Amino acid sequence: MNDDNTPQLHRPVRHVLVLPDRDAAEEVAEALTDRFGVAEEPQLVRDALAGEDDAEDAQWLVVVEDPDARHDPARLDDLAAEHEGWREAE
């Protein structure tokens, strides 16, 4: 609640972390559960780079639904960076 006793509304957020490979994506997904207490299992998505057919030329996305907007984007940035990735800004 705010100082004026009105409920504070949170806009649902979807965080997308971009990782270089599947192993890094799986490690990040596990860390999200352990360190952030993410209730809903993060979604892992293979994202082939434009024009590339080779599986080696793919990034992996970890999609985190954050309906209450309670996950700190800076901490998510740090987690992705630990695994040579980044968080896509909305």
mmCIF file of N, CA, C and O in Angstrom:
data_model
loop_
_atom_site.group_PDB
_atom_site.id
_atom_site.type_symbol
_atom_site.label_atom_id
_atom_site.label_comp_id
_atom_site.label_asym_id
_atom_site.label_seq_id
_atom_site.Cartn_x
_atom_site.Cartn_y
_atom_site.Cartn_z
ATOM 1 N N MET A 1 0.827 -1.182 0.000
ATOM 2 C CA MET A 1 0.000 0.000 0.000
ATOM 3 C C MET A 1 0.873 1.248 0.000
ATOM 4 O O MET A 1 1.943 1.263 0.563
ATOM 5 N N ASN A 2 0.356 2.288 -0.593
ATOM 6 C CA ASN A 2 1.032 3.574 -0.610
ATOM 7 C C ASN A 2 0.750 4.309 0.689
ATOM 8 O O ASN A 2 -0.048 3.876 1.513
ATOM 9 N N ASP A 3 1.335 5.476 0.832
ATOM 10 C CA ASP A 3 1.100 6.292 2.017
ATOM 11 C C ASP A 3 -0.356 6.711 2.137
ATOM 12 O O ASP A 3 -0.859 6.938 3.225
ATOM 13 N N ASP A 4 -1.055 6.805 1.009
ATOM 14 C CA ASP A 4 -2.449 7.221 1.061
ATOM 15 C C ASP A 4 -3.396 6.022 1.199
ATOM 16 O O ASP A 4 -4.597 6.144 1.010
ATOM 17 N N ASN A 5 -2.853 4.842 1.551
ATOM 18 C CA ASN A 5 -3.614 3.609 1.786
ATOM 19 C C ASN A 5 -4.325 3.048 0.555
ATOM 20 O O ASN A 5 -5.252 2.272 0.688
ATOM 21 N N THR A 6 -3.900 3.452 -0.639
ATOM 22 C CA THR A 6 -4.453 2.842 -1.845
ATOM 23 C C THR A 6 -3.538 1.695 -2.252
ATOM 24 O O THR A 6 -2.320 1.781 -2.085
ATOM 25 N N PRO A 7 -4.114 0.612 -2.736
ATOM 26 C CA PRO A 7 -3.269 -0.509 -3.135
ATOM 27 C C PRO A 7 -2.345 -0.116 -4.285
ATOM 28 O O PRO A 7 -2.751 0.612 -5.180
ATOM 29 N N GLN A 8 -1.108 -0.577 -4.208
ATOM 30 C CA GLN A 8 -0.148 -0.306 -5.267
ATOM 31 C C GLN A 8 -0.284 -1.411 -6.309
ATOM 32 O O GLN A 8 -0.196 -2.592 -5.995
ATOM 33 N N LEU A 9 -0.551 -1.021 -7.535
ATOM 34 C CA LEU A 9 -0.753 -1.984 -8.600
ATOM 35 C C LEU A 9 0.579 -2.259 -9.297
ATOM 36 O O LEU A 9 1.339 -1.338 -9.588
ATOM 37 N N HIS A 10 0.835 -3.539 -9.557
ATOM 38 C CA HIS A 10 2.047 -3.933 -10.265
ATOM 39 C C HIS A 10 1.661 -4.421 -11.640
ATOM 40 O O HIS A 10 0.714 -5.178 -11.798
ATOM 41 N N ARG A 11 2.396 -3.977 -12.609
ATOM 42 C CA ARG A 11 2.191 -4.437 -13.975
ATOM 43 C C ARG A 11 2.976 -5.731 -14.147
ATOM 44 O O ARG A 11 4.159 -5.789 -13.827
ATOM 45 N N PRO A 12 2.333 -6.802 -14.626
ATOM 46 C CA PRO A 12 3.061 -8.049 -14.842
ATOM 47 C C PRO A 12 4.250 -7.819 -15.778
ATOM 48 O O PRO A 12 4.165 -7.036 -16.720
ATOM 49 N N VAL A 13 5.333 -8.498 -15.481
ATOM 50 C CA VAL A 13 6.565 -8.329 -16.244
ATOM 51 C C VAL A 13 7.013 -9.696 -16.749
ATOM 52 O O VAL A 13 6.837 -10.702 -16.070
ATOM 53 N N ARG A 14 7.570 -9.707 -17.913
ATOM 54 C CA ARG A 14 8.208 -10.909 -18.457
ATOM 55 C C ARG A 14 9.674 -10.549 -18.677
ATOM 56 O O ARG A 14 9.984 -9.637 -19.423
ATOM 57 N N HIS A 15 10.551 -11.269 -17.996
ATOM 58 C CA HIS A 15 11.986 -11.063 -18.155
ATOM 59 C C HIS A 15 12.506 -12.086 -19.156
ATOM 60 O O HIS A 15 12.147 -13.265 -19.083
ATOM 61 N N VAL A 16 13.353 -11.636 -20.065
ATOM 62 C CA VAL A 16 13.966 -12.535 -21.039
ATOM 63 C C VAL A 16 15.470 -12.426 -20.881
ATOM 64 O O VAL A 16 16.052 -11.358 -21.088
ATOM 65 N N LEU A 17 16.082 -13.548 -20.487
ATOM 66 C CA LEU A 17 17.532 -13.610 -20.350
ATOM 67 C C LEU A 17 18.075 -14.352 -21.558
ATOM 68 O O LEU A 17 17.583 -15.429 -21.909
ATOM 69 N N VAL A 18 19.074 -13.776 -22.208
ATOM 70 C CA VAL A 18 19.660 -14.352 -23.416
ATOM 71 C C VAL A 18 21.002 -14.977 -23.038
ATOM 72 O O VAL A 18 21.871 -14.303 -22.477
ATOM 73 N N LEU A 19 21.138 -16.278 -23.337
ATOM 74 C CA LEU A 19 22.341 -17.021 -22.969
ATOM 75 C C LEU A 19 22.984 -17.625 -24.209
ATOM 76 O O LEU A 19 22.306 -17.883 -25.208
ATOM 77 N N PRO A 20 24.288 -17.890 -24.144
ATOM 78 C CA PRO A 20 24.999 -18.370 -25.333
ATOM 79 C C PRO A 20 24.739 -19.829 -25.707
ATOM 80 O O PRO A 20 24.950 -20.197 -26.860
ATOM 81 N N ASP A 21 24.315 -20.651 -24.758
ATOM 82 C CA ASP A 21 24.094 -22.066 -25.074
ATOM 83 C C ASP A 21 23.110 -22.691 -24.087
ATOM 84 O O ASP A 21 22.724 -22.072 -23.098
ATOM 85 N N ARG A 22 22.727 -23.921 -24.389
ATOM 86 C CA ARG A 22 21.715 -24.593 -23.581
ATOM 87 C C ARG A 22 22.193 -24.841 -22.151
ATOM 88 O O ARG A 22 21.419 -24.691 -21.198
ATOM 89 N N ASP A 23 23.462 -25.235 -21.989
ATOM 90 C CA ASP A 23 23.981 -25.490 -20.643
ATOM 91 C C ASP A 23 23.857 -24.250 -19.766
ATOM 92 O O ASP A 23 23.424 -24.324 -18.613
ATOM 93 N N ALA A 24 24.241 -23.102 -20.308
ATOM 94 C CA ALA A 24 24.147 -21.851 -19.544
ATOM 95 C C ALA A 24 22.680 -21.545 -19.216
ATOM 96 O O ALA A 24 22.362 -21.129 -18.099
ATOM 97 N N ALA A 25 21.789 -21.771 -20.181
ATOM 98 C CA ALA A 25 20.366 -21.504 -19.957
ATOM 99 C C ALA A 25 19.819 -22.396 -18.852
ATOM 100 O O ALA A 25 19.057 -21.935 -17.987
ATOM 101 N N GLU A 26 20.201 -23.667 -18.857
ATOM 102 C CA GLU A 26 19.724 -24.580 -17.816
ATOM 103 C C GLU A 26 20.268 -24.188 -16.446
ATOM 104 O O GLU A 26 19.553 -24.256 -15.446
ATOM 105 N N GLU A 27 21.532 -23.745 -16.390
ATOM 106 C CA GLU A 27 22.112 -23.306 -15.117
ATOM 107 C C GLU A 27 21.392 -22.066 -14.593
ATOM 108 O O GLU A 27 21.118 -21.949 -13.398
ATOM 109 N N VAL A 28 21.076 -21.137 -15.482
ATOM 110 C CA VAL A 28 20.376 -19.919 -15.086
ATOM 111 C C VAL A 28 18.967 -20.256 -14.602
ATOM 112 O O VAL A 28 18.508 -19.724 -13.590
ATOM 113 N N ALA A 29 18.285 -21.152 -15.304
ATOM 114 C CA ALA A 29 16.936 -21.542 -14.887
ATOM 115 C C ALA A 29 16.966 -22.148 -13.486
ATOM 116 O O ALA A 29 16.094 -21.853 -12.653
ATOM 117 N N GLU A 30 17.974 -22.969 -13.209
ATOM 118 C CA GLU A 30 18.101 -23.569 -11.875
ATOM 119 C C GLU A 30 18.397 -22.497 -10.832
ATOM 120 O O GLU A 30 17.822 -22.489 -9.740
ATOM 121 N N ALA A 31 19.271 -21.559 -11.169
ATOM 122 C CA ALA A 31 19.610 -20.474 -10.237
ATOM 123 C C ALA A 31 18.399 -19.585 -9.955
ATOM 124 O O ALA A 31 18.231 -19.094 -8.834
ATOM 125 N N LEU A 32 17.555 -19.388 -10.953
ATOM 126 C CA LEU A 32 16.350 -18.579 -10.739
ATOM 127 C C LEU A 32 15.452 -19.202 -9.680
ATOM 128 O O LEU A 32 14.880 -18.503 -8.852
ATOM 129 N N THR A 33 15.368 -20.513 -9.708
ATOM 130 C CA THR A 33 14.556 -21.210 -8.715
ATOM 131 C C THR A 33 15.222 -21.147 -7.345
ATOM 132 O O THR A 33 14.576 -20.827 -6.346
ATOM 133 N N ASP A 34 16.529 -21.402 -7.297
ATOM 134 C CA ASP A 34 17.261 -21.440 -6.029
ATOM 135 C C ASP A 34 17.442 -20.060 -5.407
ATOM 136 O O ASP A 34 17.198 -19.868 -4.221
ATOM 137 N N ARG A 35 17.895 -19.090 -6.196
ATOM 138 C CA ARG A 35 18.263 -17.779 -5.662
ATOM 139 C C ARG A 35 17.129 -16.765 -5.655
ATOM 140 O O ARG A 35 17.100 -15.862 -4.829
ATOM 141 N N PHE A 36 16.200 -16.906 -6.586
ATOM 142 C CA PHE A 36 15.138 -15.917 -6.706
ATOM 143 C C PHE A 36 13.791 -16.440 -6.227
ATOM 144 O O PHE A 36 12.832 -15.692 -6.132
ATOM 145 N N GLY A 37 13.703 -17.731 -5.996
ATOM 146 C CA GLY A 37 12.441 -18.302 -5.545
ATOM 147 C C GLY A 37 11.350 -18.226 -6.587
ATOM 148 O O GLY A 37 10.175 -18.077 -6.256
ATOM 149 N N VAL A 38 11.734 -18.310 -7.858
ATOM 150 C CA VAL A 38 10.753 -18.265 -8.935
ATOM 151 C C VAL A 38 9.815 -19.451 -8.783
ATOM 152 O O VAL A 38 10.251 -20.601 -8.741
ATOM 153 N N ALA A 39 8.532 -19.174 -8.659
ATOM 154 C CA ALA A 39 7.553 -20.236 -8.424
ATOM 155 C C ALA A 39 7.264 -21.030 -9.694
ATOM 156 O O ALA A 39 7.236 -22.251 -9.678
ATOM 157 N N GLU A 40 7.052 -20.326 -10.789
ATOM 158 C CA GLU A 40 6.759 -20.987 -12.060
ATOM 159 C C GLU A 40 8.075 -21.279 -12.770
ATOM 160 O O GLU A 40 8.928 -20.399 -12.899
ATOM 161 N N GLU A 41 8.233 -22.514 -13.216
ATOM 162 C CA GLU A 41 9.489 -22.905 -13.860
ATOM 163 C C GLU A 41 9.750 -22.024 -15.079
ATOM 164 O O GLU A 41 8.872 -21.844 -15.929
ATOM 165 N N PRO A 42 10.968 -21.452 -15.159
ATOM 166 C CA PRO A 42 11.295 -20.618 -16.321
ATOM 167 C C PRO A 42 11.227 -21.442 -17.608
ATOM 168 O O PRO A 42 11.511 -22.633 -17.622
ATOM 169 N N GLN A 43 10.857 -20.784 -18.677
ATOM 170 C CA GLN A 43 10.746 -21.428 -19.979
ATOM 171 C C GLN A 43 12.055 -21.254 -20.741
ATOM 172 O O GLN A 43 12.579 -20.145 -20.837
ATOM 173 N N LEU A 44 12.602 -22.346 -21.283
ATOM 174 C CA LEU A 44 13.805 -22.292 -22.101
ATOM 175 C C LEU A 44 13.401 -22.379 -23.569
ATOM 176 O O LEU A 44 12.620 -23.245 -23.947
ATOM 177 N N VAL A 45 13.950 -21.454 -24.362
ATOM 178 C CA VAL A 45 13.595 -21.378 -25.773
ATOM 179 C C VAL A 45 14.869 -21.232 -26.592
ATOM 180 O O VAL A 45 15.689 -20.358 -26.310
ATOM 181 N N ARG A 46 15.021 -22.086 -27.604
ATOM 182 C CA ARG A 46 16.161 -21.960 -28.522
ATOM 183 C C ARG A 46 15.823 -20.882 -29.536
ATOM 184 O O ARG A 46 14.754 -20.893 -30.146
ATOM 185 N N ASP A 47 16.742 -19.949 -29.735
ATOM 186 C CA ASP A 47 16.529 -18.833 -30.651
ATOM 187 C C ASP A 47 17.630 -18.851 -31.703
ATOM 188 O O ASP A 47 18.743 -18.379 -31.456
ATOM 189 N N ALA A 48 17.346 -19.439 -32.874
ATOM 190 C CA ALA A 48 18.333 -19.492 -33.951
ATOM 191 C C ALA A 48 18.598 -18.080 -34.458
ATOM 192 O O ALA A 48 17.678 -17.277 -34.614
ATOM 193 N N LEU A 49 19.839 -17.788 -34.714
ATOM 194 C CA LEU A 49 20.194 -16.486 -35.260
ATOM 195 C C LEU A 49 19.721 -16.404 -36.706
ATOM 196 O O LEU A 49 19.712 -17.399 -37.422
ATOM 197 N N ALA A 50 19.336 -15.245 -37.111
ATOM 198 C CA ALA A 50 18.781 -15.050 -38.449
ATOM 199 C C ALA A 50 19.714 -15.590 -39.526
ATOM 200 O O ALA A 50 20.905 -15.287 -39.534
ATOM 201 N N GLY A 51 19.169 -16.432 -40.397
ATOM 202 C CA GLY A 51 19.930 -16.952 -41.520
ATOM 203 C C GLY A 51 20.848 -18.102 -41.188
ATOM 204 O O GLY A 51 21.584 -18.565 -42.037
ATOM 205 N N GLU A 52 20.831 -18.572 -39.959
ATOM 206 C CA GLU A 52 21.727 -19.654 -39.556
ATOM 207 C C GLU A 52 20.954 -20.949 -39.385
ATOM 208 O O GLU A 52 19.927 -20.985 -38.734
ATOM 209 N N ASP A 53 21.471 -22.019 -39.976
ATOM 210 C CA ASP A 53 20.848 -23.333 -39.848
ATOM 211 C C ASP A 53 21.571 -24.208 -38.834
ATOM 212 O O ASP A 53 21.031 -25.199 -38.371
ATOM 213 N N ASP A 54 22.784 -23.868 -38.508
ATOM 214 C CA ASP A 54 23.619 -24.673 -37.630
ATOM 215 C C ASP A 54 23.164 -24.517 -36.180
ATOM 216 O O ASP A 54 22.990 -23.412 -35.681
ATOM 217 N N ALA A 55 22.982 -25.631 -35.491
ATOM 218 C CA ALA A 55 22.539 -25.598 -34.092
ATOM 219 C C ALA A 55 23.532 -24.872 -33.197
ATOM 220 O O ALA A 55 23.174 -24.361 -32.144
ATOM 221 N N GLU A 56 24.788 -24.826 -33.622
ATOM 222 C CA GLU A 56 25.793 -24.120 -32.823
ATOM 223 C C GLU A 56 25.567 -22.610 -32.846
ATOM 224 O O GLU A 56 26.027 -21.901 -31.971
ATOM 225 N N ASP A 57 24.881 -22.122 -33.866
ATOM 226 C CA ASP A 57 24.641 -20.690 -34.011
ATOM 227 C C ASP A 57 23.287 -20.302 -33.438
ATOM 228 O O ASP A 57 22.477 -19.655 -34.086
ATOM 229 N N ALA A 58 23.038 -20.729 -32.233
ATOM 230 C CA ALA A 58 21.762 -20.430 -31.591
ATOM 231 C C ALA A 58 22.013 -19.867 -30.204
ATOM 232 O O ALA A 58 22.967 -20.241 -29.533
ATOM 233 N N GLN A 59 21.164 -18.960 -29.823
ATOM 234 C CA GLN A 59 21.153 -18.467 -28.456
ATOM 235 C C GLN A 59 20.005 -19.173 -27.753
ATOM 236 O O GLN A 59 19.094 -19.687 -28.387
ATOM 237 N N TRP A 60 20.064 -19.166 -26.443
ATOM 238 C CA TRP A 60 18.971 -19.732 -25.655
ATOM 239 C C TRP A 60 18.378 -18.629 -24.815
ATOM 240 O O TRP A 60 19.097 -17.799 -24.241
ATOM 241 N N LEU A 61 17.070 -18.603 -24.767
ATOM 242 C CA LEU A 61 16.357 -17.617 -23.972
ATOM 243 C C LEU A 61 15.759 -18.307 -22.757
ATOM 244 O O LEU A 61 15.250 -19.424 -22.853
ATOM 245 N N VAL A 62 15.862 -17.625 -21.636
ATOM 246 C CA VAL A 62 15.188 -18.082 -20.421
ATOM 247 C C VAL A 62 14.125 -17.033 -20.139
ATOM 248 O O VAL A 62 14.442 -15.867 -19.897
ATOM 249 N N VAL A 63 12.875 -17.453 -20.223
ATOM 250 C CA VAL A 63 11.751 -16.533 -20.057
ATOM 251 C C VAL A 63 11.177 -16.723 -18.657
ATOM 252 O O VAL A 63 10.810 -17.830 -18.268
ATOM 253 N N VAL A 64 11.121 -15.621 -17.917
ATOM 254 C CA VAL A 64 10.642 -15.650 -16.537
ATOM 255 C C VAL A 64 9.408 -14.766 -16.424
ATOM 256 O O VAL A 64 9.479 -13.562 -16.665
ATOM 257 N N GLU A 65 8.304 -15.389 -16.093
ATOM 258 C CA GLU A 65 7.077 -14.621 -15.849
ATOM 259 C C GLU A 65 7.157 -14.052 -14.429
ATOM 260 O O GLU A 65 7.497 -14.764 -13.491
ATOM 261 N N ASP A 66 6.878 -12.775 -14.305
ATOM 262 C CA ASP A 66 6.979 -12.079 -13.025
ATOM 263 C C ASP A 66 5.695 -11.270 -12.819
ATOM 264 O O ASP A 66 5.690 -10.047 -12.947
ATOM 265 N N PRO A 67 4.582 -11.962 -12.519
ATOM 266 C CA PRO A 67 3.279 -11.283 -12.466
ATOM 267 C C PRO A 67 3.188 -10.179 -11.425
ATOM 268 O O PRO A 67 2.407 -9.244 -11.590
ATOM 269 N N ASP A 68 3.983 -10.263 -10.367
ATOM 270 C CA ASP A 68 3.930 -9.244 -9.315
ATOM 271 C C ASP A 68 5.072 -8.238 -9.412
ATOM 272 O O ASP A 68 5.244 -7.411 -8.512
ATOM 273 N N ALA A 69 5.867 -8.328 -10.470
ATOM 274 C CA ALA A 69 7.015 -7.431 -10.696
ATOM 275 C C ALA A 69 7.907 -7.353 -9.456
ATOM 276 O O ALA A 69 8.298 -6.286 -9.017
ATOM 277 N N ARG A 70 8.233 -8.523 -8.897
ATOM 278 C CA ARG A 70 9.017 -8.516 -7.661
ATOM 279 C C ARG A 70 10.484 -8.871 -7.864
ATOM 280 O O ARG A 70 11.279 -8.755 -6.937
ATOM 281 N N HIS A 71 10.884 -9.294 -9.063
ATOM 282 C CA HIS A 71 12.286 -9.643 -9.307
ATOM 283 C C HIS A 71 13.068 -8.413 -9.743
ATOM 284 O O HIS A 71 12.664 -7.696 -10.659
ATOM 285 N N ASP A 72 14.190 -8.191 -9.085
ATOM 286 C CA ASP A 72 15.029 -7.024 -9.338
ATOM 287 C C ASP A 72 15.757 -7.188 -10.679
ATOM 288 O O ASP A 72 16.575 -8.098 -10.826
ATOM 289 N N PRO A 73 15.468 -6.312 -11.647
ATOM 290 C CA PRO A 73 16.125 -6.419 -12.947
ATOM 291 C C PRO A 73 17.658 -6.377 -12.864
ATOM 292 O O PRO A 73 18.335 -7.060 -13.623
ATOM 293 N N ALA A 74 18.208 -5.605 -11.940
ATOM 294 C CA ALA A 74 19.665 -5.527 -11.802
ATOM 295 C C ALA A 74 20.247 -6.877 -11.374
ATOM 296 O O ALA A 74 21.300 -7.293 -11.876
ATOM 297 N N ARG A 75 19.565 -7.578 -10.479
ATOM 298 C CA ARG A 75 20.032 -8.909 -10.062
ATOM 299 C C ARG A 75 19.912 -9.911 -11.206
ATOM 300 O O ARG A 75 20.771 -10.779 -11.369
ATOM 301 N N LEU A 76 18.859 -9.783 -12.003
ATOM 302 C CA LEU A 76 18.720 -10.652 -13.170
ATOM 303 C C LEU A 76 19.820 -10.357 -14.194
ATOM 304 O O LEU A 76 20.365 -11.272 -14.809
ATOM 305 N N ASP A 77 20.146 -9.074 -14.365
ATOM 306 C CA ASP A 77 21.263 -8.694 -15.245
ATOM 307 C C ASP A 77 22.545 -9.376 -14.783
ATOM 308 O O ASP A 77 23.294 -9.932 -15.594
ATOM 309 N N ASP A 78 22.796 -9.313 -13.484
ATOM 310 C CA ASP A 78 24.014 -9.912 -12.923
ATOM 311 C C ASP A 78 24.044 -11.417 -13.137
ATOM 312 O O ASP A 78 25.079 -11.985 -13.494
ATOM 313 N N LEU A 79 22.904 -12.076 -12.913
ATOM 314 C CA LEU A 79 22.836 -13.523 -13.100
ATOM 315 C C LEU A 79 23.138 -13.887 -14.552
ATOM 316 O O LEU A 79 23.934 -14.788 -14.818
ATOM 317 N N ALA A 80 22.535 -13.197 -15.486
ATOM 318 C CA ALA A 80 22.787 -13.477 -16.905
ATOM 319 C C ALA A 80 24.258 -13.234 -17.245
ATOM 320 O O ALA A 80 24.882 -14.042 -17.943
ATOM 321 N N ALA A 81 24.822 -12.142 -16.734
ATOM 322 C CA ALA A 81 26.220 -11.809 -17.016
ATOM 323 C C ALA A 81 27.175 -12.869 -16.474
ATOM 324 O O ALA A 81 28.219 -13.139 -17.088
ATOM 325 N N GLU A 82 26.834 -13.481 -15.342
ATOM 326 C CA GLU A 82 27.662 -14.558 -14.786
ATOM 327 C C GLU A 82 27.809 -15.715 -15.766
ATOM 328 O O GLU A 82 28.747 -16.493 -15.685
ATOM 329 N N HIS A 83 26.855 -15.838 -16.689
ATOM 330 C CA HIS A 83 26.827 -16.944 -17.648
ATOM 331 C C HIS A 83 27.016 -16.437 -19.076
ATOM 332 O O HIS A 83 26.547 -17.049 -20.035
ATOM 333 N N GLU A 84 27.689 -15.269 -19.205
ATOM 334 C CA GLU A 84 28.015 -14.662 -20.499
ATOM 335 C C GLU A 84 26.771 -14.312 -21.304
ATOM 336 O O GLU A 84 26.742 -14.432 -22.530
ATOM 337 N N GLY A 85 25.729 -13.893 -20.610
ATOM 338 C CA GLY A 85 24.493 -13.497 -21.273
ATOM 339 C C GLY A 85 24.060 -12.110 -20.838
ATOM 340 O O GLY A 85 24.821 -11.378 -20.213
ATOM 341 N N TRP A 86 22.832 -11.791 -21.139
ATOM 342 C CA TRP A 86 22.276 -10.491 -20.770
ATOM 343 C C TRP A 86 20.765 -10.609 -20.649
ATOM 344 O O TRP A 86 20.166 -11.584 -21.088
ATOM 345 N N ARG A 87 20.169 -9.577 -20.046
ATOM 346 C CA ARG A 87 18.723 -9.489 -19.932
ATOM 347 C C ARG A 87 18.235 -8.501 -20.962
ATOM 348 O O ARG A 87 18.752 -7.392 -21.065
ATOM 349 N N GLU A 88 17.244 -8.912 -21.732
ATOM 350 C CA GLU A 88 16.641 -8.019 -22.707
ATOM 351 C C GLU A 88 15.801 -6.991 -21.967
ATOM 352 O O GLU A 88 14.947 -7.362 -21.152
ATOM 353 N N ALA A 89 16.041 -5.725 -22.248
ATOM 354 C CA ALA A 89 15.235 -4.668 -21.633
ATOM 355 C C ALA A 89 13.939 -4.525 -22.409
ATOM 356 O O ALA A 89 13.900 -4.703 -23.622
ATOM 357 N N GLU A 90 12.869 -4.251 -21.680
ATOM 358 C CA GLU A 90 11.569 -4.078 -22.347
ATOM 359 C C GLU A 90 11.478 -2.725 -22.982
ATOM 360 O O GLU A 90 12.000 -1.766 -22.583
#
